[in-house]
Amino acid sequence: MTQDELKQAVAEAAVKYILPLLESDTIIGVGTGSTANLFIDELAKHKHDFDGTVASSEASAERLKQHGIPVYDLNSVGNIRVYVDGADESNHHLYLIKGGGAALTREKIVAACSEEFVCIADESKLVDVLGDFPLPIEVIPMARSYVARELVKLGGDPVYREGVVTDNGNCILDVYNMKILDPIKLEAQINSIVGVVTNGLFANRSADVLLLGTQQGVKTLRKA
Ligand code: 5RP
C-alpha cells in the first residue's frame, strides 16, 4: 500500500472507532492536514448522526462546511467528546510532534478540551525518539529572533518558515537537530520562552489512542 492508501485506511478506521460515540448532541474535534482531510471526507457520510464539530484550522473548517457539517466556535460548545487528528511523529508513549501544517496552537487547544484524542497516522510517523521531524514553534512575529537565539541555547537549529502566517497571525520556527529524550520537560521549557505561543510537542496532553496504518492493517496503540 502507498502512504496515501495507509492514510485512507486510518481515516476509515477513525470513523469506525468514533461511530459508537455519536449521539445527536455529540461534538467532534477535527484536526488539520492530509490525513485529517481524509477523515473529514469519511465523517461526512455520517453527518446526520452527531451535532457538529470544532475545527483546529480555517482550512479544516472550510472543508467541513463544504460537506455541510456544522462547525462551532470552541467558546460556544461544552464538551468535545473526541478529537481526531494526524501527527508528524509519534513515539510509543503516544507523545507527538505536530504542526507541520502550522495549525499546532489551535490543535493543542482542541486536544486540551477533548475527552479523548485519537491520532491517525501511517506507519512512517512512528519513531523511537522524537525529533527527526523538525519541531514547529509558533512565535509572536516581533519575538522571532529572540526566540531563535533561546532555542539555539537549548541545542536546536531553528529555521524561519518563510512565507507562512498562522491562522492566529503569527510565524513558525522549525527546530532541527533536536533529539527529544524528555518531551514533557522540553515542551514546558520551550513554552516558557517569552514570545512563544506554543510548540508542537504534544506530551503534556498526548494522544490517548493511535490508529496506525501499516502494511499488515490498521493497528490500535493505546496510551499505557
Ligand atoms: C498540522 C499537523 C498535522 O497533523 C501533521 O502535519 C500531519 O499532517 P499529514 O496528515 O498531512 O501528514 O500537525 O499542523
Tab-separated table of N, CA and C in Angstrom, residues 21-28 43 46-54 68-72 76-79 81:
chain	number	residue	atom	x	y	z
A	21	LEU	N	-19.638	6.451	19.566
A	21	LEU	CA	-19.668	7.612	20.460
A	21	LEU	C	-20.674	8.661	19.995
A	22	LEU	N	-21.195	8.481	18.779
A	22	LEU	CA	-22.010	9.544	18.190
A	22	LEU	C	-23.445	9.523	18.696
A	23	GLU	N	-23.869	10.697	19.183
A	23	GLU	CA	-25.269	10.904	19.558
A	23	GLU	C	-25.678	12.260	18.996
A	24	SER	N	-26.958	12.591	19.115
A	24	SER	CA	-27.440	13.810	18.445
A	24	SER	C	-26.766	15.076	18.974
A	25	ASP	N	-26.218	15.014	20.211
A	25	ASP	CA	-25.575	16.220	20.762
A	25	ASP	C	-24.036	16.115	20.794
A	26	THR	N	-23.474	15.126	20.113
A	26	THR	CA	-22.013	14.936	20.166
A	26	THR	C	-21.278	15.984	19.334
A	27	ILE	N	-20.223	16.564	19.948
A	27	ILE	CA	-19.324	17.481	19.240
A	27	ILE	C	-18.000	16.748	19.021
A	28	ILE	N	-17.498	16.829	17.796
A	28	ILE	CA	-16.240	16.168	17.440
A	28	ILE	C	-15.190	17.232	17.130
A	43	LEU	N	-16.081	11.244	7.494
A	43	LEU	CA	-17.038	11.672	8.524
A	43	LEU	C	-18.318	12.211	7.887
A	46	HIS	N	-21.531	10.403	7.708
A	46	HIS	CA	-22.326	10.190	8.939
A	46	HIS	C	-22.774	11.524	9.534
A	47	LYS	N	-22.864	12.544	8.702
A	47	LYS	CA	-23.069	13.895	9.230
A	47	LYS	C	-24.412	14.087	9.949
A	48	HIS	N	-25.360	13.185	9.741
A	48	HIS	CA	-26.653	13.337	10.415
A	48	HIS	C	-26.675	12.617	11.768
A	49	ASP	N	-25.544	11.988	12.129
A	49	ASP	CA	-25.521	11.178	13.358
A	49	ASP	C	-24.909	11.910	14.554
A	50	PHE	N	-24.527	13.176	14.380
A	50	PHE	CA	-23.948	13.942	15.502
A	50	PHE	C	-24.307	15.411	15.324
A	51	ASP	N	-23.969	16.221	16.356
A	51	ASP	CA	-24.366	17.631	16.325
A	51	ASP	C	-23.473	18.442	15.385
A	52	GLY	N	-22.157	18.420	15.631
A	52	GLY	CA	-21.263	19.234	14.811
A	52	GLY	C	-19.829	19.101	15.265
A	53	THR	N	-19.002	20.046	14.815
A	53	THR	CA	-17.563	19.927	15.043
A	53	THR	C	-16.971	21.234	15.558
A	54	VAL	N	-15.771	21.106	16.101
A	54	VAL	CA	-14.885	22.252	16.317
A	54	VAL	C	-13.647	21.954	15.494
A	68	GLY	N	-21.211	20.312	4.430
A	68	GLY	CA	-22.464	20.567	5.138
A	68	GLY	C	-22.428	20.138	6.591
A	69	ILE	N	-21.228	20.029	7.153
A	69	ILE	CA	-21.079	19.656	8.571
A	69	ILE	C	-20.957	20.941	9.395
A	70	PRO	N	-21.789	21.115	10.424
A	70	PRO	CA	-21.695	22.335	11.235
A	70	PRO	C	-20.341	22.460	11.933
A	71	VAL	N	-19.820	23.692	11.954
A	71	VAL	CA	-18.559	23.995	12.648
A	71	VAL	C	-18.856	25.059	13.692
A	72	TYR	N	-18.554	24.759	14.950
A	72	TYR	CA	-18.843	25.688	16.034
A	72	TYR	C	-17.578	26.365	16.532
A	76	SER	N	-18.435	28.323	22.208
A	76	SER	CA	-19.887	28.136	22.272
A	76	SER	C	-20.278	26.684	22.523
A	77	VAL	N	-19.294	25.798	22.690
A	77	VAL	CA	-19.650	24.396	22.957
A	77	VAL	C	-19.166	23.999	24.355
A	78	GLY	N	-19.785	22.984	24.886
A	78	GLY	CA	-19.359	22.486	26.188
A	78	GLY	C	-18.248	21.478	26.020
A	79	ASN	N	-18.654	20.256	25.893
A	79	ASN	CA	-17.711	19.145	25.878
A	79	ASN	C	-17.389	18.686	24.458
A	81	ARG	N	-16.348	15.450	22.687
A	81	ARG	CA	-16.290	14.029	23.060
A	81	ARG	C	-15.011	13.368	22.588
